[in-house]
Amino acid sequence: MALTVTEKLVLSDGKQDLVLPQKEVSGLEFVCLEKWNRQLVKMVTGKALDLRPGKASESGSLKAKVWDEIVEERQKVANQKLQEALEVDNGQAQDAQAARGAKKNKVVRAGSKHMLMLPEVIDIECRQHGLKVLLEGINTQVIWMHFTEDNINWLKNEVGAEEAKPRAKRRSGRKRTRGDSSEDHEDEPPQEERQNEDLCIPGALATAISSCLNLFIVLDLLLKGNRGEQVPPDDLEAAILKHCRGFIDAYGTEAIVPKFHYSLHLPGFARKKPLISCFTHERKHRQIKQLANEIHNPGDWFEKSVFRDVWGEVILQMQADSFSLQPHLLSPKKATVSLQGMLNANFGDRAVGATVSFQAVFRPGQSCERGDLVQLSSGDVVQVWLHCRLEDGHMCTLCSILKPLGQNRFQLDDSTARFIPSVQIQRACYSKKCHEDAQLLVTPA
């Protein structure tokens, strides 16, 4: 993997420099502030952090009231944002709930699991000073703050103007040995904060979820290609790069496997030829690798001997169309003379030798036939009349577009009959006749 060079802001007091974890969100630079970061404590307070018993008075500390106030304000604003996101706008449902005498909805405390519902950046006010902070790190003592000199100096002045909060006392659970005093041992940083200090990235769960969602986008694009839809190689390349970078942010470079490098070549392959997805059983894969490892210097003859059998079996299986991901006809027949004339008028020479059918599979396991209502990728609802496959392999569907009337009602209109690419069919629809003539109540399946 190629090396990258990034720019980071440096925090300096004239004597020493400190580079803290940073990230850019919405065009703004944010810095990660941790209460038990030794270098940060030394730079802000001028004293080194010392967690040994009896050294609290000589130790620097960011355990100040202003820190707790920032965390509290962040939580307060996040709770308000979450409550607004969860509010139901349907006044009738609220009136019905009040009529039943039901209890009011309990206020939900915002946490890391709600990060997808809330904005990344929130504005808070602490001691009459406005701050922009990230929602990341909520429910912990970690603060992602807008990285500016004004904010850093304000925090430094507020911490220096007040005394550090006394450390909590706790009784030691271990046996006392010779040399231990009878007094209670001073507490170390809270367990929650110590765990967050060990984490490389605060909010690791949200980062992992984001990486997973990026993977789903890549799979959706590949599935569209398998179904015959046009997928721009540039879009595929951008989606794969976004997933790889998100995966590194979530799990680190040590989790990268060789298949990630192979996925980076897929857009280049797609620019030259269409991509074909194939699935190899893991046990067969191991057997092929074992056979390859037994031969020190395999040449062309070895590859031919292995792939002749492999590709021969694949080609035989591809003769059957039962597992095809692309739309295909069921029980296709040659077009009649009158129907062939209509196809020639619409498609010209491409219609020579076309096959037709009243029934076709438009998605794996989903079929439609004459008279069915389906929804297109554009959102239009159409009534299917006929499916045909042209000589060049493209499959088209003759249908009439229904006129939307609102509230899931549609008007039948045979004058809108036209041919559309069958790959545009997305899902089947349920329909029910209305009292009015030629009107249907349609619901997507």
Tab-separated table of C-alpha atoms in Angstrom:
chain	number	residue	atom	x	y	z
A	1	MET	CA	0.000	0.000	0.000
A	2	ALA	CA	1.317	3.427	-0.951
A	3	LEU	CA	2.401	5.846	1.742
A	4	THR	CA	0.467	9.070	2.253
A	5	VAL	CA	1.515	12.477	3.561
A	6	THR	CA	-1.003	14.494	5.597
A	7	GLU	CA	-0.889	17.909	7.225
A	8	LYS	CA	-1.535	18.251	10.966
A	9	LEU	CA	-1.873	21.282	13.223
A	10	VAL	CA	0.764	21.515	15.969
A	11	LEU	CA	0.057	22.704	19.508
A	12	SER	CA	3.071	24.589	20.883
A	13	ASP	CA	3.919	26.580	24.013
A	14	GLY	CA	7.280	27.785	22.670
A	15	LYS	CA	9.229	25.044	24.452
A	16	GLN	CA	7.670	21.869	23.181
A	17	ASP	CA	5.376	20.802	20.344
A	18	LEU	CA	2.455	18.415	20.576
A	19	VAL	CA	0.530	16.751	17.734
A	20	LEU	CA	-2.814	15.399	18.937
A	21	PRO	CA	-5.253	13.163	17.017
A	22	GLN	CA	-7.171	15.325	14.535
A	23	LYS	CA	-9.851	14.964	11.906
A	24	GLU	CA	-11.598	17.258	9.447
A	25	VAL	CA	-15.403	17.387	9.523
A	26	SER	CA	-17.515	19.768	7.421
A	27	GLY	CA	-14.413	21.751	6.477
A	28	LEU	CA	-13.398	22.325	10.125
A	29	GLU	CA	-10.415	20.821	11.964
A	30	PHE	CA	-11.189	19.087	15.274
A	31	VAL	CA	-8.716	17.887	17.910
A	32	CYS	CA	-9.108	15.019	20.375
A	33	LEU	CA	-8.616	16.109	24.005
A	34	GLU	CA	-8.218	13.374	26.624
A	35	LYS	CA	-8.158	14.171	30.314
A	36	TRP	CA	-5.345	11.716	31.095
A	37	ASN	CA	-3.062	12.521	28.144
A	38	ARG	CA	0.269	13.202	29.894
A	39	GLN	CA	1.660	15.530	27.210
A	40	LEU	CA	-1.563	17.548	27.076
A	41	VAL	CA	-1.683	17.841	30.881
A	42	LYS	CA	1.913	19.087	30.973
A	43	MET	CA	1.318	21.693	28.250
A	44	VAL	CA	-1.964	23.058	29.673
A	45	THR	CA	-1.127	23.043	33.407
A	46	GLY	CA	2.675	23.296	33.313
A	47	LYS	CA	2.938	20.269	35.608
A	48	ALA	CA	3.547	16.634	34.796
A	49	LEU	CA	0.793	14.120	35.467
A	50	ASP	CA	1.697	11.983	38.495
A	51	LEU	CA	-0.763	9.290	39.549
A	52	ARG	CA	1.300	7.913	42.440
A	53	PRO	CA	-0.334	7.927	45.880
A	54	GLY	CA	0.306	11.119	47.814
A	55	LYS	CA	1.455	13.105	44.749
A	56	ALA	CA	-1.872	14.737	43.886
A	57	SER	CA	-0.800	18.196	45.075
A	58	GLU	CA	2.341	18.138	42.911
A	59	SER	CA	0.667	16.637	39.856
A	60	GLY	CA	-0.881	18.443	36.936
A	61	SER	CA	-4.492	17.567	36.228
A	62	LEU	CA	-7.259	18.334	33.762
A	63	LYS	CA	-9.849	17.055	36.208
A	64	ALA	CA	-11.463	20.484	36.440
A	65	LYS	CA	-15.046	21.693	36.643
A	66	VAL	CA	-14.858	23.321	33.224
A	67	TRP	CA	-14.103	19.929	31.659
A	68	ASP	CA	-17.189	18.411	33.303
A	69	GLU	CA	-19.286	21.383	32.183
A	70	ILE	CA	-18.244	20.891	28.548
A	71	VAL	CA	-19.123	17.190	28.743
A	72	GLU	CA	-22.447	18.020	30.415
A	73	GLU	CA	-23.362	20.653	27.811
A	74	ARG	CA	-22.459	18.264	24.991
A	75	GLN	CA	-24.739	15.630	26.503
A	76	LYS	CA	-27.541	18.160	27.033
A	77	VAL	CA	-27.489	19.405	23.435
A	78	ALA	CA	-27.230	15.835	22.089
A	79	ASN	CA	-30.285	14.830	24.133
A	80	GLN	CA	-32.241	17.742	22.671
A	81	LYS	CA	-31.200	16.859	19.107
A	82	LEU	CA	-32.154	13.214	19.668
A	83	GLN	CA	-35.530	14.166	21.109
A	84	GLU	CA	-36.246	16.293	18.035
A	85	ALA	CA	-35.288	13.391	15.757
A	86	LEU	CA	-37.561	10.971	17.622
A	87	GLU	CA	-40.587	13.259	17.799
A	88	VAL	CA	-43.615	12.058	15.833
A	89	ASP	CA	-45.261	14.710	13.672
A	90	ASN	CA	-48.568	12.845	13.506
A	91	GLY	CA	-50.803	14.863	15.857
A	92	GLN	CA	-53.629	12.336	15.640
A	93	ALA	CA	-51.467	9.589	17.095
A	94	GLN	CA	-50.472	11.849	19.978
A	95	ASP	CA	-54.117	12.797	20.623
A	96	ALA	CA	-55.122	9.149	20.617
A	97	GLN	CA	-52.320	8.366	23.053
A	98	ALA	CA	-53.467	11.168	25.354
A	99	ALA	CA	-57.086	9.956	25.130
A	100	ARG	CA	-56.014	6.497	26.303
A	101	GLY	CA	-54.273	8.078	29.237
A	102	ALA	CA	-50.951	6.600	28.178
A	103	LYS	CA	-47.800	7.880	29.772
A	104	LYS	CA	-45.622	10.336	27.924
A	105	ASN	CA	-42.624	9.010	26.091
A	106	LYS	CA	-39.563	8.816	28.279
A	107	VAL	CA	-36.731	11.139	27.343
A	108	VAL	CA	-33.950	9.072	25.748
A	109	ARG	CA	-30.331	9.766	26.704
A	110	ALA	CA	-28.203	10.166	23.615
A	111	GLY	CA	-25.369	7.669	23.267
A	112	SER	CA	-22.948	6.315	20.700
A	113	LYS	CA	-25.661	4.065	19.219
A	114	HIS	CA	-27.619	7.182	18.194
A	115	MET	CA	-24.754	8.805	16.242
A	116	LEU	CA	-26.310	7.930	12.876
A	117	MET	CA	-29.437	9.919	13.833
A	118	LEU	CA	-27.596	13.025	15.028
A	119	PRO	CA	-25.360	15.622	13.335
A	120	GLU	CA	-21.606	15.109	13.605
A	121	VAL	CA	-20.955	18.692	14.741
A	122	ILE	CA	-22.983	20.376	17.499
A	123	ASP	CA	-22.754	23.877	18.963
A	124	ILE	CA	-22.590	24.291	22.742
A	125	GLU	CA	-22.002	27.206	25.103
A	126	CYS	CA	-19.883	26.908	28.236
A	127	ARG	CA	-19.227	29.873	30.532
A	128	GLN	CA	-20.447	32.293	27.855
A	129	HIS	CA	-17.981	30.861	25.330
A	130	GLY	CA	-19.316	29.236	22.160
A	131	LEU	CA	-17.741	25.932	21.121
A	132	LYS	CA	-18.134	23.544	18.226
A	133	VAL	CA	-17.628	19.934	19.309
A	134	LEU	CA	-18.101	16.556	17.678
A	135	LEU	CA	-20.682	14.109	18.916
A	136	GLU	CA	-17.960	11.456	18.842
A	137	GLY	CA	-16.824	10.524	22.339
A	138	ILE	CA	-20.246	11.073	23.918
A	139	ASN	CA	-20.807	9.267	27.242
A	140	THR	CA	-17.037	9.476	27.832
A	141	GLN	CA	-14.614	12.134	29.032
A	142	VAL	CA	-13.063	12.453	25.558
A	143	ILE	CA	-13.767	15.806	23.868
A	144	TRP	CA	-13.397	16.505	20.142
A	145	MET	CA	-13.185	20.324	20.022
A	146	HIS	CA	-12.822	22.772	17.141
A	147	PHE	CA	-9.050	23.275	16.923
A	148	THR	CA	-8.435	27.044	17.120
A	149	GLU	CA	-6.069	29.175	19.203
A	150	ASP	CA	-9.032	30.953	20.773
A	151	ASN	CA	-10.597	27.705	22.008
A	152	ILE	CA	-7.315	26.199	23.245
A	153	ASN	CA	-6.278	29.350	25.139
A	154	TRP	CA	-9.766	29.680	26.630
A	155	LEU	CA	-9.609	26.114	27.947
A	156	LYS	CA	-6.079	26.682	29.300
A	157	ASN	CA	-7.134	29.854	31.130
A	158	GLU	CA	-10.258	28.236	32.603
A	159	VAL	CA	-8.324	25.202	33.848
A	160	GLY	CA	-5.584	27.402	35.327
A	161	ALA	CA	-8.097	29.663	37.097
A	162	GLU	CA	-9.562	26.887	39.254
A	163	GLU	CA	-8.206	24.182	41.480
A	164	ALA	CA	-8.199	20.617	40.284
A	165	LYS	CA	-10.942	18.430	41.713
A	166	PRO	CA	-9.698	16.065	44.445
A	167	ARG	CA	-9.056	12.536	43.350
A	168	ALA	CA	-11.638	9.969	44.350
A	169	LYS	CA	-10.746	7.591	47.143
A	170	ARG	CA	-11.229	3.874	46.920
A	171	ARG	CA	-10.274	0.939	49.071
A	172	SER	CA	-7.805	-1.439	47.543
A	173	GLY	CA	-9.224	-4.881	46.808
A	174	ARG	CA	-5.820	-6.601	46.908
A	175	LYS	CA	-4.053	-7.881	49.987
A	176	ARG	CA	-1.863	-5.391	51.763
A	177	THR	CA	1.790	-6.176	51.820
A	178	ARG	CA	4.622	-4.825	53.909
A	179	GLY	CA	5.183	-1.182	53.097
A	180	ASP	CA	1.517	-0.398	52.351
A	181	SER	CA	0.057	2.364	54.467
A	182	SER	CA	-3.176	1.919	56.342
A	183	GLU	CA	-4.694	4.881	54.500
A	184	ASP	CA	-6.910	4.464	51.468
A	185	HIS	CA	-5.138	4.439	48.157
A	186	GLU	CA	-5.762	7.354	45.851
A	187	ASP	CA	-7.711	6.404	42.767
A	188	GLU	CA	-6.280	6.124	39.288
A	189	PRO	CA	-8.171	7.536	36.296
A	190	PRO	CA	-11.701	6.084	36.117
A	191	GLN	CA	-11.906	2.727	34.393
A	192	GLU	CA	-14.036	4.160	31.579
A	193	GLU	CA	-11.494	6.872	30.851
A	194	ARG	CA	-8.591	4.448	31.002
A	195	GLN	CA	-10.318	2.239	28.442
A	196	ASN	CA	-10.937	5.185	26.129
A	197	GLU	CA	-7.288	6.194	26.484
A	198	ASP	CA	-6.267	2.761	25.228
A	199	LEU	CA	-8.516	3.015	22.168
A	200	CYS	CA	-6.872	4.395	19.062
A	201	ILE	CA	-10.099	5.935	17.782
A	202	PRO	CA	-12.871	7.157	20.090
A	203	GLY	CA	-16.277	6.094	18.846
A	204	ALA	CA	-14.876	2.931	17.257
A	205	LEU	CA	-18.323	1.408	16.895
A	206	ALA	CA	-19.598	4.278	14.761
A	207	THR	CA	-16.479	4.084	12.571
A	208	ALA	CA	-16.982	0.335	12.084
A	209	ILE	CA	-20.643	0.866	11.155
A	210	SER	CA	-19.639	3.516	8.623
A	211	SER	CA	-17.116	1.105	7.070
A	212	CYS	CA	-19.813	-1.580	6.823
A	213	LEU	CA	-22.252	0.812	5.129
A	214	ASN	CA	-19.545	1.755	2.610
A	215	LEU	CA	-19.131	-1.953	1.825
A	216	PHE	CA	-22.869	-2.267	1.161
A	217	ILE	CA	-22.610	0.539	-1.413
A	218	VAL	CA	-19.855	-1.395	-3.243
A	219	LEU	CA	-21.933	-4.592	-3.216
A	220	ASP	CA	-24.978	-2.744	-4.568
A	221	LEU	CA	-22.933	-1.424	-7.505
A	222	LEU	CA	-21.534	-4.890	-8.271
A	223	LEU	CA	-25.037	-6.394	-8.112
A	224	LYS	CA	-26.294	-3.794	-10.588
A	225	GLY	CA	-23.517	-4.815	-12.954
A	226	ASN	CA	-24.478	-8.481	-12.621
A	227	ARG	CA	-28.050	-7.595	-13.562
A	228	GLY	CA	-26.902	-5.864	-16.746
A	229	GLU	CA	-27.285	-2.259	-15.601
A	230	GLN	CA	-24.658	0.316	-16.522
A	231	VAL	CA	-22.259	0.996	-13.629
A	232	PRO	CA	-19.677	3.746	-14.326
A	233	PRO	CA	-16.184	2.458	-13.434
A	234	ASP	CA	-15.403	5.824	-11.808
A	235	ASP	CA	-18.332	5.393	-9.393
A	236	LEU	CA	-17.177	1.868	-8.568
A	237	GLU	CA	-13.611	3.094	-7.988
A	238	ALA	CA	-14.781	5.914	-5.690
A	239	ALA	CA	-16.962	3.518	-3.666
A	240	ILE	CA	-14.156	0.947	-3.261
A	241	LEU	CA	-11.630	3.605	-2.200
A	242	LYS	CA	-14.105	5.052	0.308
A	243	HIS	CA	-14.679	1.610	1.833
A	244	CYS	CA	-10.954	0.797	2.017
A	245	ARG	CA	-10.156	4.096	3.729
A	246	GLY	CA	-13.054	3.666	6.145
A	247	PHE	CA	-11.900	0.114	6.920
A	248	ILE	CA	-8.404	1.370	7.747
A	249	ASP	CA	-9.872	4.066	10.019
A	250	ALA	CA	-11.964	1.456	11.835
A	251	TYR	CA	-9.565	-1.509	12.122
A	252	GLY	CA	-6.088	-0.256	11.213
A	253	THR	CA	-3.648	-1.311	8.523
A	254	GLU	CA	-2.833	-4.617	10.253
A	255	ALA	CA	-6.310	-5.944	9.376
A	256	ILE	CA	-5.770	-5.434	5.623
A	257	VAL	CA	-5.733	-8.686	3.586
A	258	PRO	CA	-4.584	-9.232	-0.035
A	259	LYS	CA	-8.193	-9.210	-1.299
A	260	PHE	CA	-8.330	-5.471	-0.595
A	261	HIS	CA	-5.513	-4.960	-3.105
A	262	TYR	CA	-7.357	-7.093	-5.639
A	263	SER	CA	-10.557	-5.048	-5.194
A	264	LEU	CA	-8.644	-1.894	-6.187
A	265	HIS	CA	-8.120	-3.426	-9.649
A	266	LEU	CA	-11.836	-4.078	-10.276
A	267	PRO	CA	-12.540	-0.578	-11.701
A	268	GLY	CA	-9.640	-1.017	-14.135
A	269	PHE	CA	-11.056	-4.361	-15.247
A	270	ALA	CA	-14.510	-2.793	-15.653
A	271	ARG	CA	-13.095	-0.114	-17.975
A	272	LYS	CA	-11.907	-2.823	-20.375
A	273	LYS	CA	-14.541	-5.564	-20.155
A	274	PRO	CA	-17.749	-6.309	-18.212
A	275	LEU	CA	-17.229	-7.881	-14.800
A	276	ILE	CA	-18.391	-11.459	-14.250
A	277	SER	CA	-18.959	-12.657	-10.693
A	278	CYS	CA	-18.057	-16.238	-9.880
A	279	PHE	CA	-18.119	-18.112	-6.604
A	280	THR	CA	-15.534	-20.772	-5.748
A	281	HIS	CA	-16.089	-23.213	-2.934
A	282	GLU	CA	-13.440	-22.665	-0.266
A	283	ARG	CA	-12.532	-26.369	-0.134
A	284	LYS	CA	-11.926	-26.474	-3.894
A	285	HIS	CA	-9.923	-23.279	-3.585
A	286	ARG	CA	-7.649	-24.900	-0.994
A	287	GLN	CA	-7.187	-27.996	-3.152
A	288	ILE	CA	-6.098	-25.924	-6.139
A	289	LYS	CA	-3.647	-23.959	-3.984
A	290	GLN	CA	-2.287	-27.177	-2.478
A	291	LEU	CA	-1.715	-28.640	-5.929
A	292	ALA	CA	-0.023	-25.420	-7.052
A	293	ASN	CA	2.287	-25.368	-4.041
A	294	GLU	CA	3.584	-28.863	-4.852
A	295	ILE	CA	5.003	-27.624	-8.149
A	296	HIS	CA	7.973	-25.301	-7.763
A	297	ASN	CA	8.026	-23.657	-11.192
A	298	PRO	CA	4.632	-24.055	-12.861
A	299	GLY	CA	4.470	-22.917	-16.475
A	300	ASP	CA	1.712	-22.311	-18.980
A	301	TRP	CA	1.006	-26.025	-19.206
A	302	PHE	CA	0.064	-26.131	-15.512
A	303	GLU	CA	-2.381	-23.242	-15.759
A	304	LYS	CA	-3.970	-24.740	-18.846
A	305	SER	CA	-4.371	-28.159	-17.212
A	306	VAL	CA	-6.068	-26.679	-14.138
A	307	PHE	CA	-8.255	-24.052	-15.762
A	308	ARG	CA	-9.309	-26.298	-18.654
A	309	ASP	CA	-11.262	-28.416	-16.168
A	310	VAL	CA	-12.397	-25.465	-14.067
A	311	TRP	CA	-13.648	-23.320	-16.941
A	312	GLY	CA	-15.151	-26.302	-18.724
A	313	GLU	CA	-17.325	-27.029	-15.713
A	314	VAL	CA	-18.262	-23.362	-15.351
A	315	ILE	CA	-19.266	-23.048	-19.010
A	316	LEU	CA	-21.435	-26.163	-18.765
A	317	GLN	CA	-23.201	-24.731	-15.729
A	318	MET	CA	-23.708	-21.391	-17.489
A	319	GLN	CA	-25.738	-23.073	-20.254
A	320	ALA	CA	-28.668	-23.237	-17.829
A	321	ASP	CA	-30.307	-19.887	-17.121
A	322	SER	CA	-31.924	-20.791	-13.793
A	323	PHE	CA	-29.389	-18.939	-11.638
A	324	SER	CA	-28.859	-15.899	-13.842
A	325	LEU	CA	-28.890	-12.554	-12.070
A	326	GLN	CA	-29.875	-10.734	-15.261
A	327	PRO	CA	-33.508	-10.515	-16.453
A	328	HIS	CA	-34.438	-13.462	-18.671
A	329	LEU	CA	-37.513	-14.896	-20.381
A	330	LEU	CA	-39.456	-17.918	-19.171
A	331	SER	CA	-40.503	-20.332	-21.941
A	332	PRO	CA	-39.412	-18.013	-24.777
A	333	LYS	CA	-40.862	-18.444	-28.263
A	334	LYS	CA	-40.248	-16.924	-31.672
A	335	ALA	CA	-42.344	-13.876	-32.452
A	336	THR	CA	-45.351	-14.245	-34.746
A	337	VAL	CA	-45.402	-12.477	-38.105
A	338	SER	CA	-47.543	-9.563	-36.879
A	339	LEU	CA	-45.562	-9.220	-33.661
A	340	GLN	CA	-42.273	-9.413	-35.577
A	341	GLY	CA	-43.446	-6.536	-37.737
A	342	MET	CA	-44.136	-4.400	-34.651
A	343	LEU	CA	-40.704	-5.229	-33.235
A	344	ASN	CA	-39.033	-4.332	-36.539
A	345	ALA	CA	-40.827	-0.992	-36.531
A	346	ASN	CA	-39.497	-0.195	-33.051
A	347	PHE	CA	-36.005	-1.717	-33.070
A	348	GLY	CA	-35.072	-2.161	-36.724
A	349	ASP	CA	-32.463	-4.818	-37.521
A	350	ARG	CA	-31.950	-5.538	-33.820
A	351	ALA	CA	-35.371	-7.260	-33.764
A	352	VAL	CA	-34.414	-9.929	-36.328
A	353	GLY	CA	-34.699	-13.339	-34.659
A	354	ALA	CA	-36.148	-11.899	-31.435
A	355	THR	CA	-37.828	-14.184	-28.895
A	356	VAL	CA	-40.879	-13.206	-26.834
A	357	SER	CA	-42.732	-14.387	-23.743
A	358	PHE	CA	-45.576	-13.227	-21.515
A	359	GLN	CA	-43.567	-14.133	-18.397
A	360	ALA	CA	-40.021	-13.170	-17.343
A	361	VAL	CA	-37.747	-13.092	-14.305
A	362	PHE	CA	-36.665	-9.501	-13.567
A	363	ARG	CA	-34.807	-10.251	-10.302
A	364	PRO	CA	-33.529	-13.499	-8.758
A	365	GLY	CA	-36.649	-15.305	-7.517
A	366	GLN	CA	-39.046	-12.566	-8.754
A	367	SER	CA	-41.047	-12.796	-11.973
A	368	CYS	CA	-43.833	-10.849	-13.657
A	369	GLU	CA	-46.283	-11.711	-16.423
A	370	ARG	CA	-48.861	-10.043	-18.645
A	371	GLY	CA	-51.211	-7.793	-16.676
A	372	ASP	CA	-48.945	-7.467	-13.611
A	373	LEU	CA	-48.117	-4.078	-12.104
A	374	VAL	CA	-44.454	-3.336	-11.351
A	375	GLN	CA	-42.456	-0.343	-10.130
A	376	LEU	CA	-39.517	0.983	-12.170
A	377	SER	CA	-36.237	2.388	-10.883
A	378	SER	CA	-37.548	5.851	-11.805
A	379	GLY	CA	-40.489	5.385	-9.418
A	380	ASP	CA	-43.144	5.030	-12.156
A	381	VAL	CA	-45.729	2.239	-11.915
A	382	VAL	CA	-46.413	0.370	-15.176
A	383	GLN	CA	-48.595	-2.502	-16.375
A	384	VAL	CA	-46.697	-5.276	-18.174
A	385	TRP	CA	-47.905	-6.603	-21.538
A	386	LEU	CA	-45.033	-8.465	-23.187
A	387	HIS	CA	-41.335	-9.320	-22.753
A	388	CYS	CA	-38.903	-9.753	-25.652
A	389	ARG	CA	-35.185	-10.433	-26.093
A	390	LEU	CA	-33.528	-8.854	-29.123
A	391	GLU	CA	-30.848	-10.389	-31.306
A	392	ASP	CA	-28.070	-8.445	-29.515
A	393	GLY	CA	-29.133	-9.887	-26.146
A	394	HIS	CA	-30.900	-6.831	-24.718
A	395	MET	CA	-34.239	-7.575	-23.073
A	396	CYS	CA	-37.154	-5.126	-23.324
A	397	THR	CA	-40.648	-5.015	-21.861
A	398	LEU	CA	-43.781	-3.589	-23.487
A	399	CYS	CA	-45.796	-1.765	-20.837
A	400	SER	CA	-48.167	1.137	-20.256
A	401	ILE	CA	-47.357	3.819	-17.682
A	402	LEU	CA	-50.033	4.475	-15.056
A	403	LYS	CA	-50.980	8.071	-14.261
A	404	PRO	CA	-50.479	8.870	-10.527
A	405	LEU	CA	-53.486	10.465	-8.805
A	406	GLY	CA	-52.085	10.694	-5.262
A	407	GLN	CA	-52.618	8.582	-2.138
A	408	ASN	CA	-51.406	5.414	-3.948
A	409	ARG	CA	-54.157	5.758	-6.590
A	410	PHE	CA	-53.326	5.347	-10.277
A	411	GLN	CA	-55.220	5.702	-13.554
A	412	LEU	CA	-54.864	3.101	-16.308
A	413	ASP	CA	-53.865	4.637	-19.629
A	414	ASP	CA	-53.201	2.381	-22.629
A	415	SER	CA	-52.120	5.346	-24.759
A	416	THR	CA	-48.763	5.448	-22.929
A	417	ALA	CA	-47.653	2.000	-24.144
A	418	ARG	CA	-43.927	1.809	-24.905
A	419	PHE	CA	-40.889	-0.470	-24.696
A	420	ILE	CA	-38.509	-0.057	-21.737
A	421	PRO	CA	-35.282	-1.908	-20.762
A	422	SER	CA	-36.271	-4.792	-18.479
A	423	VAL	CA	-33.429	-3.979	-16.061
A	424	GLN	CA	-35.419	-0.920	-14.960
A	425	ILE	CA	-38.031	-3.151	-13.259
A	426	GLN	CA	-37.355	-3.019	-9.521
A	427	ARG	CA	-40.243	-4.715	-7.707
A	428	ALA	CA	-43.745	-6.124	-8.128
A	429	CYS	CA	-46.812	-4.260	-6.842
A	430	TYR	CA	-50.092	-5.290	-5.248
A	431	SER	CA	-53.196	-3.702	-6.750
A	432	LYS	CA	-56.875	-3.375	-5.947
A	433	LYS	CA	-59.620	-1.965	-8.133
A	434	CYS	CA	-61.317	1.222	-6.941
A	435	HIS	CA	-64.962	2.164	-7.420
A	436	GLU	CA	-63.996	4.633	-10.141
A	437	ASP	CA	-63.473	3.302	-13.643
A	438	ALA	CA	-59.922	2.334	-14.604
A	439	GLN	CA	-58.519	3.375	-11.215
A	440	LEU	CA	-56.333	1.134	-9.058
A	441	LEU	CA	-55.000	1.284	-5.514
A	442	VAL	CA	-51.336	0.218	-5.818
A	443	THR	CA	-48.899	-0.781	-3.060
A	444	PRO	CA	-45.279	-1.921	-3.738
A	445	ALA	CA	-44.612	-5.482	-2.638
